[in-house]
Amino acid sequence: MTSLSPDCNELKKQYDDCFNKWYANKFLQGDTTPECEDLFKLYRACIWRAIKEKNLDQLISDARKEKPFSGPEDTRTGET
Amino acid sequence: MTFMESQYLFAHPFGTLTSANWRKYPNEYSSHVLSVDILSRCIDPQTGVLRTERLLSIKQSAPAIVRKLLPIPEVSYFREVSFLDPKERTYKAVSNNLSMRSIVDVEETCEFKADPQKPDGGTVFNQRAEVKVFGALNYVARMLEEAAVNSFKANAAKGRQGLETVVDMVLNEAKTVEAGLKEGYEAGIEGLRKGTVGV
């Protein structure tokens, strides 16, 4: 799946491939040691650059304040 | 406020379905989804629950009459936060629109739960969409909400089909890997017998 910005597509693909393998082979079997941190850091830096360029960062910041969803209990319907 | 709610039973285990869910896009049924990005991701050290925050961009497909009444942009953005508990085998994702929040509030909730009746296979899928239109005459607001919810209903079936095709892809990949491993293993055994492979 493409990223918001074509510049981030390659970094996103590398991270996604790593995550998908880790998710199926480690996380689901009970091993929660993260493995894709370095790839995620690179990809995340790219995507947040793109978000600022498209002026979406304020919208995201507002949404995070309105509905922080800090824990699964925050996802009950009707609660904000 | 208008909403739709549906429940569906997938004949796949929680692990397969959630793996496919992370890889859901692109698929032939979801051409309206233009991009998906991870904004943040972390594992709760106490509970082991994976929290993921995502940004999705969607091609707007509002009916012509709605576009005449409201300034709807071509691309709209959604923020989704999800919690995946690998021990309880539950997943819950809530998305809200980031665009047009002064006009409309859309909240979609998706849940996967390992089927309690079948511990080794089968996943219950619950989907709920709520639409609230602001600042319009009651009748117009209702009409717009209906249009949005109908769109959700139409996409819900496509969404499930899309997920099924990705599940097929994931399962085929696993079969190919297994076949490759089996071939390699048998070739190795042959080699040992013939003495071409040393131990």
PDB file of C-alpha atoms in Angstrom:
ATOM      1  CA  MET A   1       0.000   0.000   0.000  1.00  0.00           C
ATOM      2  CA  THR A   2       1.371   3.387  -0.877  1.00  0.00           C
ATOM      3  CA  SER A   3       2.264   5.962   1.685  1.00  0.00           C
ATOM      4  CA  LEU A   4       0.858   9.471   1.961  1.00  0.00           C
ATOM      5  CA  SER A   5       4.005  10.624   0.200  1.00  0.00           C
ATOM      6  CA  PRO A   6       5.690   8.648  -2.606  1.00  0.00           C
ATOM      7  CA  ASP A   7       9.045   9.586  -1.016  1.00  0.00           C
ATOM      8  CA  CYS A   8       8.201   7.325   1.915  1.00  0.00           C
ATOM      9  CA  ASN A   9       7.018   4.297  -0.086  1.00  0.00           C
ATOM     10  CA  GLU A  10      10.317   2.408   0.027  1.00  0.00           C
ATOM     11  CA  LEU A  11      10.902   3.040   3.753  1.00  0.00           C
ATOM     12  CA  LYS A  12       7.293   2.058   4.466  1.00  0.00           C
ATOM     13  CA  LYS A  13       7.653  -1.173   2.500  1.00  0.00           C
ATOM     14  CA  GLN A  14      10.821  -2.135   4.358  1.00  0.00           C
ATOM     15  CA  TYR A  15       9.186  -1.446   7.708  1.00  0.00           C
ATOM     16  CA  ASP A  16       5.910  -3.209   6.771  1.00  0.00           C
ATOM     17  CA  ASP A  17       7.751  -6.329   5.553  1.00  0.00           C
ATOM     18  CA  CYS A  18       9.706  -6.460   8.818  1.00  0.00           C
ATOM     19  CA  PHE A  19       6.610  -5.882  10.956  1.00  0.00           C
ATOM     20  CA  ASN A  20       4.455  -8.441   9.128  1.00  0.00           C
ATOM     21  CA  LYS A  21       7.088 -11.163   9.567  1.00  0.00           C
ATOM     22  CA  TRP A  22       7.633 -10.245  13.215  1.00  0.00           C
ATOM     23  CA  TYR A  23       3.899 -10.090  13.907  1.00  0.00           C
ATOM     24  CA  ALA A  24       3.162 -13.568  12.494  1.00  0.00           C
ATOM     25  CA  ASN A  25       6.302 -15.353  13.681  1.00  0.00           C
ATOM     26  CA  LYS A  26       7.116 -13.708  17.004  1.00  0.00           C
ATOM     27  CA  PHE A  27       4.381 -11.494  18.445  1.00  0.00           C
ATOM     28  CA  LEU A  28       1.535 -13.975  17.956  1.00  0.00           C
ATOM     29  CA  GLN A  29       3.660 -16.744  19.500  1.00  0.00           C
ATOM     30  CA  GLY A  30       4.151 -14.695  22.657  1.00  0.00           C
ATOM     31  CA  ASP A  31       7.502 -13.015  21.968  1.00  0.00           C
ATOM     32  CA  THR A  32       6.968  -9.270  22.336  1.00  0.00           C
ATOM     33  CA  THR A  33      10.609  -8.201  21.876  1.00  0.00           C
ATOM     34  CA  PRO A  34      10.430  -5.462  19.225  1.00  0.00           C
ATOM     35  CA  GLU A  35      12.556  -6.070  16.132  1.00  0.00           C
ATOM     36  CA  CYS A  36      11.800  -3.380  13.597  1.00  0.00           C
ATOM     37  CA  GLU A  37      12.594  -0.262  15.636  1.00  0.00           C
ATOM     38  CA  ASP A  38      15.388   1.054  13.402  1.00  0.00           C
ATOM     39  CA  LEU A  39      13.332   0.682  10.246  1.00  0.00           C
ATOM     40  CA  PHE A  40      10.351   2.283  11.959  1.00  0.00           C
ATOM     41  CA  LYS A  41      12.435   5.309  13.047  1.00  0.00           C
ATOM     42  CA  LEU A  42      13.463   5.984   9.447  1.00  0.00           C
ATOM     43  CA  TYR A  43       9.967   5.505   8.065  1.00  0.00           C
ATOM     44  CA  ARG A  44       8.348   7.541  10.840  1.00  0.00           C
ATOM     45  CA  ALA A  45      10.694  10.508  10.259  1.00  0.00           C
ATOM     46  CA  CYS A  46       9.739  10.474   6.579  1.00  0.00           C
ATOM     47  CA  ILE A  47       5.986  10.262   7.134  1.00  0.00           C
ATOM     48  CA  TRP A  48       5.913  13.031   9.725  1.00  0.00           C
ATOM     49  CA  ARG A  49       7.811  15.297   7.316  1.00  0.00           C
ATOM     50  CA  ALA A  50       5.103  14.587   4.732  1.00  0.00           C
ATOM     51  CA  ILE A  51       2.351  15.213   7.306  1.00  0.00           C
ATOM     52  CA  LYS A  52       3.788  18.662   8.107  1.00  0.00           C
ATOM     53  CA  GLU A  53       4.118  19.464   4.410  1.00  0.00           C
ATOM     54  CA  LYS A  54       0.449  18.655   3.889  1.00  0.00           C
ATOM     55  CA  ASN A  55      -0.579  20.630   7.009  1.00  0.00           C
ATOM     56  CA  LEU A  56      -2.159  17.567   8.600  1.00  0.00           C
ATOM     57  CA  ASP A  57      -0.178  17.798  11.852  1.00  0.00           C
ATOM     58  CA  GLN A  58      -2.617  20.230  13.488  1.00  0.00           C
ATOM     59  CA  LEU A  59      -5.587  17.992  12.608  1.00  0.00           C
ATOM     60  CA  ILE A  60      -3.808  14.984  14.105  1.00  0.00           C
ATOM     61  CA  SER A  61      -2.838  16.935  17.215  1.00  0.00           C
ATOM     62  CA  ASP A  62      -6.455  18.083  17.709  1.00  0.00           C
ATOM     63  CA  ALA A  63      -7.755  14.535  17.203  1.00  0.00           C
ATOM     64  CA  ARG A  64      -5.255  13.205  19.758  1.00  0.00           C
ATOM     65  CA  LYS A  65      -6.455  15.755  22.319  1.00  0.00           C
ATOM     66  CA  GLU A  66     -10.135  15.080  21.638  1.00  0.00           C
ATOM     67  CA  LYS A  67      -9.823  11.292  21.665  1.00  0.00           C
ATOM     68  CA  PRO A  68      -6.495  10.196  23.136  1.00  0.00           C
ATOM     69  CA  PHE A  69      -7.397   6.458  23.235  1.00  0.00           C
ATOM     70  CA  SER A  70      -4.638   5.831  25.747  1.00  0.00           C
ATOM     71  CA  GLY A  71      -5.942   2.362  26.597  1.00  0.00           C
ATOM     72  CA  PRO A  72      -8.369  -0.256  25.256  1.00  0.00           C
ATOM     73  CA  GLU A  73     -10.945   0.847  27.853  1.00  0.00           C
ATOM     74  CA  ASP A  74     -11.154   4.204  26.036  1.00  0.00           C
ATOM     75  CA  THR A  75     -12.651   2.524  22.968  1.00  0.00           C
ATOM     76  CA  ARG A  76     -16.086   1.849  24.541  1.00  0.00           C
ATOM     77  CA  THR A  77     -18.797   3.335  22.338  1.00  0.00           C
ATOM     78  CA  GLY A  78     -20.164   6.660  23.467  1.00  0.00           C
ATOM     79  CA  GLU A  79     -17.131   7.665  25.507  1.00  0.00           C
ATOM     80  CA  THR A  80     -14.758  10.416  24.411  1.00  0.00           C
TER      81      THR A  80
ATOM     82  CA  MET B   1     -27.109  10.503  14.496  1.00  0.00           C
ATOM     83  CA  THR B   2     -27.395   7.485  12.243  1.00  0.00           C
ATOM     84  CA  PHE B   3     -25.522   4.245  12.523  1.00  0.00           C
ATOM     85  CA  MET B   4     -25.077   0.768  11.109  1.00  0.00           C
ATOM     86  CA  GLU B   5     -23.910  -2.338  12.900  1.00  0.00           C
ATOM     87  CA  SER B   6     -23.038  -5.755  11.532  1.00  0.00           C
ATOM     88  CA  GLN B   7     -21.574  -9.010  12.755  1.00  0.00           C
ATOM     89  CA  TYR B   8     -19.843 -11.612  10.636  1.00  0.00           C
ATOM     90  CA  LEU B   9     -18.056 -14.887  11.325  1.00  0.00           C
ATOM     91  CA  PHE B  10     -14.811 -15.456   9.436  1.00  0.00           C
ATOM     92  CA  ALA B  11     -13.762 -19.084   9.057  1.00  0.00           C
ATOM     93  CA  HIS B  12     -10.133 -18.198   9.809  1.00  0.00           C
ATOM     94  CA  PRO B  13      -8.253 -18.141  13.105  1.00  0.00           C
ATOM     95  CA  PHE B  14      -7.521 -14.849  14.869  1.00  0.00           C
ATOM     96  CA  GLY B  15      -3.796 -14.938  14.009  1.00  0.00           C
ATOM     97  CA  THR B  16      -4.339 -15.407  10.253  1.00  0.00           C
ATOM     98  CA  LEU B  17      -7.064 -12.786  10.118  1.00  0.00           C
ATOM     99  CA  THR B  18      -5.144 -10.129  12.014  1.00  0.00           C
ATOM    100  CA  SER B  19      -2.003 -10.807   9.932  1.00  0.00           C
ATOM    101  CA  ALA B  20      -4.116 -10.270   6.827  1.00  0.00           C
ATOM    102  CA  ASN B  21      -5.656  -7.175   8.374  1.00  0.00           C
ATOM    103  CA  TRP B  22      -2.260  -5.472   8.661  1.00  0.00           C
ATOM    104  CA  ARG B  23      -1.721  -6.278   4.977  1.00  0.00           C
ATOM    105  CA  LYS B  24      -5.268  -5.514   3.872  1.00  0.00           C
ATOM    106  CA  TYR B  25      -4.474  -2.675   1.471  1.00  0.00           C
ATOM    107  CA  PRO B  26      -4.279  -2.523  -1.456  1.00  0.00           C
ATOM    108  CA  ASN B  27      -6.850  -5.068  -2.562  1.00  0.00           C
ATOM    109  CA  GLU B  28      -9.163  -5.168  -5.578  1.00  0.00           C
ATOM    110  CA  TYR B  29     -12.230  -4.272  -3.499  1.00  0.00           C
ATOM    111  CA  SER B  30     -10.765  -1.248  -1.751  1.00  0.00           C
ATOM    112  CA  SER B  31      -9.690   1.134  -4.496  1.00  0.00           C
ATOM    113  CA  HIS B  32     -11.092   4.027  -2.458  1.00  0.00           C
ATOM    114  CA  VAL B  33      -8.260   3.683   0.085  1.00  0.00           C
ATOM    115  CA  LEU B  34      -5.383   5.765  -1.281  1.00  0.00           C
ATOM    116  CA  SER B  35      -2.770   5.485   1.450  1.00  0.00           C
ATOM    117  CA  VAL B  36      -2.167   3.940   4.871  1.00  0.00           C
ATOM    118  CA  ASP B  37       0.619   5.069   7.231  1.00  0.00           C
ATOM    119  CA  ILE B  38       1.652   4.234  10.788  1.00  0.00           C
ATOM    120  CA  LEU B  39       1.821   7.318  13.017  1.00  0.00           C
ATOM    121  CA  SER B  40       2.855   5.508  16.189  1.00  0.00           C
ATOM    122  CA  ARG B  41       3.145   2.009  17.536  1.00  0.00           C
ATOM    123  CA  CYS B  42       3.986   0.616  20.961  1.00  0.00           C
ATOM    124  CA  ILE B  43       3.535  -2.417  23.188  1.00  0.00           C
ATOM    125  CA  ASP B  44       2.248  -1.943  26.724  1.00  0.00           C
ATOM    126  CA  PRO B  45       4.988  -3.432  28.938  1.00  0.00           C
ATOM    127  CA  GLN B  46       2.424  -4.620  31.509  1.00  0.00           C
ATOM    128  CA  THR B  47      -0.323  -6.062  29.343  1.00  0.00           C
ATOM    129  CA  GLY B  48       1.568  -6.905  26.144  1.00  0.00           C
ATOM    130  CA  VAL B  49      -1.154  -5.128  24.156  1.00  0.00           C
ATOM    131  CA  LEU B  50      -0.043  -3.625  20.830  1.00  0.00           C
ATOM    132  CA  ARG B  51      -1.347  -0.088  20.275  1.00  0.00           C
ATOM    133  CA  THR B  52      -1.170   1.214  16.709  1.00  0.00           C
ATOM    134  CA  GLU B  53      -2.137   4.649  15.429  1.00  0.00           C
ATOM    135  CA  ARG B  54      -2.649   4.982  11.673  1.00  0.00           C
ATOM    136  CA  LEU B  55      -3.434   7.660   9.125  1.00  0.00           C
ATOM    137  CA  LEU B  56      -5.575   6.709   6.146  1.00  0.00           C
ATOM    138  CA  SER B  57      -6.455   8.774   3.099  1.00  0.00           C
ATOM    139  CA  ILE B  58      -9.667   7.902   1.310  1.00  0.00           C
ATOM    140  CA  LYS B  59     -10.986   8.984  -2.077  1.00  0.00           C
ATOM    141  CA  GLN B  60     -14.272  10.710  -1.441  1.00  0.00           C
ATOM    142  CA  SER B  61     -17.292   9.104  -3.115  1.00  0.00           C
ATOM    143  CA  ALA B  62     -20.185  11.144  -1.751  1.00  0.00           C
ATOM    144  CA  PRO B  63     -23.265  11.161  -4.000  1.00  0.00           C
ATOM    145  CA  ALA B  64     -23.642  14.139  -6.372  1.00  0.00           C
ATOM    146  CA  ILE B  65     -26.448  15.741  -4.378  1.00  0.00           C
ATOM    147  CA  VAL B  66     -24.299  15.741  -1.250  1.00  0.00           C
ATOM    148  CA  ARG B  67     -21.384  17.336  -3.097  1.00  0.00           C
ATOM    149  CA  LYS B  68     -23.753  20.079  -4.283  1.00  0.00           C
ATOM    150  CA  LEU B  69     -24.721  20.900  -0.704  1.00  0.00           C
ATOM    151  CA  LEU B  70     -21.383  20.619   1.060  1.00  0.00           C
ATOM    152  CA  PRO B  71     -17.784  21.569   0.284  1.00  0.00           C
ATOM    153  CA  ILE B  72     -16.468  18.024   0.274  1.00  0.00           C
ATOM    154  CA  PRO B  73     -12.797  17.649  -0.672  1.00  0.00           C
ATOM    155  CA  GLU B  74     -11.619  14.923  -3.051  1.00  0.00           C
ATOM    156  CA  VAL B  75      -9.496  13.195  -0.445  1.00  0.00           C
ATOM    157  CA  SER B  76     -10.460  12.785   3.188  1.00  0.00           C
ATOM    158  CA  TYR B  77      -8.247  11.694   6.056  1.00  0.00           C
ATOM    159  CA  PHE B  78      -8.994   9.310   8.916  1.00  0.00           C
ATOM    160  CA  ARG B  79      -7.111   8.556  12.119  1.00  0.00           C
ATOM    161  CA  GLU B  80      -7.399   5.018  13.462  1.00  0.00           C
ATOM    162  CA  VAL B  81      -6.252   3.774  16.869  1.00  0.00           C
ATOM    163  CA  SER B  82      -6.250   0.032  17.520  1.00  0.00           C
ATOM    164  CA  PHE B  83      -5.489  -2.285  20.417  1.00  0.00           C
ATOM    165  CA  LEU B  84      -4.435  -5.867  19.768  1.00  0.00           C
ATOM    166  CA  ASP B  85      -4.256  -8.284  22.701  1.00  0.00           C
ATOM    167  CA  PRO B  86      -2.405 -11.432  21.598  1.00  0.00           C
ATOM    168  CA  LYS B  87      -3.209 -13.319  24.825  1.00  0.00           C
ATOM    169  CA  GLU B  88      -6.955 -12.597  24.848  1.00  0.00           C
ATOM    170  CA  ARG B  89      -6.978 -12.750  21.016  1.00  0.00           C
ATOM    171  CA  THR B  90      -8.966  -9.557  20.637  1.00  0.00           C
ATOM    172  CA  TYR B  91      -8.486  -6.577  18.352  1.00  0.00           C
ATOM    173  CA  LYS B  92     -10.403  -3.319  18.405  1.00  0.00           C
ATOM    174  CA  ALA B  93      -9.894  -0.376  16.074  1.00  0.00           C
ATOM    175  CA  VAL B  94     -11.674   2.977  16.153  1.00  0.00           C
ATOM    176  CA  SER B  95     -11.360   5.489  13.305  1.00  0.00           C
ATOM    177  CA  ASN B  96     -12.526   9.068  13.166  1.00  0.00           C
ATOM    178  CA  ASN B  97     -12.483  11.545  10.307  1.00  0.00           C
ATOM    179  CA  LEU B  98      -9.784  14.201  10.490  1.00  0.00           C
ATOM    180  CA  SER B  99     -11.189  16.187   7.569  1.00  0.00           C
ATOM    181  CA  MET B 100     -14.486  18.135   7.671  1.00  0.00           C
ATOM    182  CA  ARG B 101     -14.912  17.829  11.440  1.00  0.00           C
ATOM    183  CA  SER B 102     -17.008  21.014  11.510  1.00  0.00           C
ATOM    184  CA  ILE B 103     -19.513  19.373   9.156  1.00  0.00           C
ATOM    185  CA  VAL B 104     -19.564  15.715  10.122  1.00  0.00           C
ATOM    186  CA  ASP B 105     -18.392  13.300  12.789  1.00  0.00           C
ATOM    187  CA  VAL B 106     -17.815   9.761  11.517  1.00  0.00           C
ATOM    188  CA  GLU B 107     -16.704   7.025  13.854  1.00  0.00           C
ATOM    189  CA  GLU B 108     -16.094   3.472  12.716  1.00  0.00           C
ATOM    190  CA  THR B 109     -15.319   0.646  15.131  1.00  0.00           C
ATOM    191  CA  CYS B 110     -14.012  -2.758  14.015  1.00  0.00           C
ATOM    192  CA  GLU B 111     -13.492  -5.684  16.331  1.00  0.00           C
ATOM    193  CA  PHE B 112     -12.014  -9.134  15.833  1.00  0.00           C
ATOM    194  CA  LYS B 113     -12.445 -11.749  18.551  1.00  0.00           C
ATOM    195  CA  ALA B 114     -11.421 -15.392  18.450  1.00  0.00           C
ATOM    196  CA  ASP B 115     -14.714 -17.331  18.269  1.00  0.00           C
ATOM    197  CA  PRO B 116     -15.424 -18.500  21.829  1.00  0.00           C
ATOM    198  CA  GLN B 117     -17.297 -21.520  20.426  1.00  0.00           C
ATOM    199  CA  LYS B 118     -14.300 -22.611  18.355  1.00  0.00           C
ATOM    200  CA  PRO B 119     -11.040 -21.933  20.191  1.00  0.00           C
ATOM    201  CA  ASP B 120      -8.843 -23.119  17.296  1.00  0.00           C
ATOM    202  CA  GLY B 121     -10.534 -21.495  14.352  1.00  0.00           C
ATOM    203  CA  GLY B 122     -13.069 -18.873  13.467  1.00  0.00           C
ATOM    204  CA  THR B 123     -13.080 -15.191  14.306  1.00  0.00           C
ATOM    205  CA  VAL B 124     -16.069 -13.001  15.088  1.00  0.00           C
ATOM    206  CA  PHE B 125     -15.985  -9.646  13.292  1.00  0.00           C
ATOM    207  CA  ASN B 126     -18.091  -6.731  14.568  1.00  0.00           C
ATOM    208  CA  GLN B 127     -18.339  -3.510  12.666  1.00  0.00           C
ATOM    209  CA  ARG B 128     -20.135  -0.338  13.635  1.00  0.00           C
ATOM    210  CA  ALA B 129     -20.283   3.044  11.913  1.00  0.00           C
ATOM    211  CA  GLU B 130     -21.831   6.183  13.425  1.00  0.00           C
ATOM    212  CA  VAL B 131     -22.433   9.351  11.433  1.00  0.00           C
ATOM    213  CA  LYS B 132     -23.423  12.723  12.853  1.00  0.00           C
ATOM    214  CA  VAL B 133     -24.002  15.714  10.562  1.00  0.00           C
ATOM    215  CA  PHE B 134     -23.802  19.187  12.102  1.00  0.00           C
ATOM    216  CA  GLY B 135     -25.158  22.621  11.334  1.00  0.00           C
ATOM    217  CA  ALA B 136     -27.760  21.599   8.785  1.00  0.00           C
ATOM    218  CA  LEU B 137     -31.542  21.539   8.831  1.00  0.00           C
ATOM    219  CA  ASN B 138     -32.822  18.382  10.482  1.00  0.00           C
ATOM    220  CA  TYR B 139     -34.201  16.879   7.281  1.00  0.00           C
ATOM    221  CA  VAL B 140     -31.013  17.599   5.327  1.00  0.00           C
ATOM    222  CA  ALA B 141     -28.875  16.270   8.168  1.00  0.00           C
ATOM    223  CA  ARG B 142     -30.822  13.007   8.243  1.00  0.00           C
ATOM    224  CA  MET B 143     -30.527  12.640   4.456  1.00  0.00           C
ATOM    225  CA  LEU B 144     -26.769  13.185   4.558  1.00  0.00           C
ATOM    226  CA  GLU B 145     -26.354  10.738   7.435  1.00  0.00           C
ATOM    227  CA  GLU B 146     -28.374   8.106   5.544  1.00  0.00           C
ATOM    228  CA  ALA B 147     -26.185   8.608   2.468  1.00  0.00           C
ATOM    229  CA  ALA B 148     -23.032   8.172   4.556  1.00  0.00           C
ATOM    230  CA  VAL B 149     -24.321   5.084   6.359  1.00  0.00           C
ATOM    231  CA  ASN B 150     -25.478   3.516   3.051  1.00  0.00           C
ATOM    232  CA  SER B 151     -21.985   4.057   1.761  1.00  0.00           C
ATOM    233  CA  PHE B 152     -20.647   2.229   4.823  1.00  0.00           C
ATOM    234  CA  LYS B 153     -23.045  -0.671   4.281  1.00  0.00           C
ATOM    235  CA  ALA B 154     -21.943  -0.981   0.655  1.00  0.00           C
ATOM    236  CA  ASN B 155     -18.288  -0.873   1.667  1.00  0.00           C
ATOM    237  CA  ALA B 156     -18.661  -3.306   4.571  1.00  0.00           C
ATOM    238  CA  ALA B 157     -19.239  -6.256   2.231  1.00  0.00           C
ATOM    239  CA  LYS B 158     -16.394  -5.081  -0.045  1.00  0.00           C
ATOM    240  CA  GLY B 159     -14.163  -4.693   3.005  1.00  0.00           C
ATOM    241  CA  ARG B 160     -14.798  -8.282   4.089  1.00  0.00           C
ATOM    242  CA  GLN B 161     -14.231  -9.566   0.536  1.00  0.00           C
ATOM    243  CA  GLY B 162     -11.031  -7.567   0.370  1.00  0.00           C
ATOM    244  CA  LEU B 163      -9.858  -9.100   3.650  1.00  0.00           C
ATOM    245  CA  GLU B 164     -10.695 -12.616   2.423  1.00  0.00           C
ATOM    246  CA  THR B 165      -8.547 -12.142  -0.694  1.00  0.00           C
ATOM    247  CA  VAL B 166      -5.641 -10.990   1.486  1.00  0.00           C
ATOM    248  CA  VAL B 167      -6.143 -14.008   3.783  1.00  0.00           C
ATOM    249  CA  ASP B 168      -5.907 -16.248   0.675  1.00  0.00           C
ATOM    250  CA  MET B 169      -2.654 -14.525  -0.292  1.00  0.00           C
ATOM    251  CA  VAL B 170      -1.213 -14.971   3.213  1.00  0.00           C
ATOM    252  CA  LEU B 171      -2.190 -18.668   3.289  1.00  0.00           C
ATOM    253  CA  ASN B 172      -0.745 -19.279  -0.200  1.00  0.00           C
ATOM    254  CA  GLU B 173       2.513 -17.661   0.848  1.00  0.00           C
ATOM    255  CA  ALA B 174       2.700 -19.971   3.861  1.00  0.00           C
ATOM    256  CA  LYS B 175       2.048 -22.995   1.572  1.00  0.00           C
ATOM    257  CA  THR B 176       4.808 -21.878  -0.845  1.00  0.00           C
ATOM    258  CA  VAL B 177       7.273 -21.462   2.014  1.00  0.00           C
ATOM    259  CA  GLU B 178       6.267 -24.861   3.401  1.00  0.00           C
ATOM    260  CA  ALA B 179       6.621 -26.501  -0.047  1.00  0.00           C
ATOM    261  CA  GLY B 180       9.994 -24.840  -0.518  1.00  0.00           C
ATOM    262  CA  LEU B 181      11.161 -26.026   2.891  1.00  0.00           C
ATOM    263  CA  LYS B 182       9.886 -29.547   2.173  1.00  0.00           C
ATOM    264  CA  GLU B 183      11.705 -29.566  -1.204  1.00  0.00           C
ATOM    265  CA  GLY B 184      14.893 -28.323   0.401  1.00  0.00           C
ATOM    266  CA  TYR B 185      14.595 -30.891   3.200  1.00  0.00           C
ATOM    267  CA  GLU B 186      14.009 -33.779   0.776  1.00  0.00           C
ATOM    268  CA  ALA B 187      16.867 -32.620  -1.452  1.00  0.00           C
ATOM    269  CA  GLY B 188      19.046 -32.502   1.646  1.00  0.00           C
ATOM    270  CA  ILE B 189      18.091 -36.064   2.631  1.00  0.00           C
ATOM    271  CA  GLU B 190      18.793 -37.255  -0.959  1.00  0.00           C
ATOM    272  CA  GLY B 191      22.158 -35.511  -0.800  1.00  0.00           C
ATOM    273  CA  LEU B 192      23.026 -37.164   2.515  1.00  0.00           C
ATOM    274  CA  ARG B 193      22.102 -40.589   1.100  1.00  0.00           C
ATOM    275  CA  LYS B 194      24.189 -40.039  -2.043  1.00  0.00           C
ATOM    276  CA  GLY B 195      27.040 -38.604  -0.031  1.00  0.00           C
ATOM    277  CA  THR B 196      26.958 -35.276  -1.898  1.00  0.00           C
ATOM    278  CA  VAL B 197      25.939 -33.436   1.284  1.00  0.00           C
ATOM    279  CA  GLY B 198      28.267 -33.835   4.227  1.00  0.00           C
ATOM    280  CA  VAL B 199      27.196 -33.571   7.826  1.00  0.00           C
TER     281      VAL B 199
END
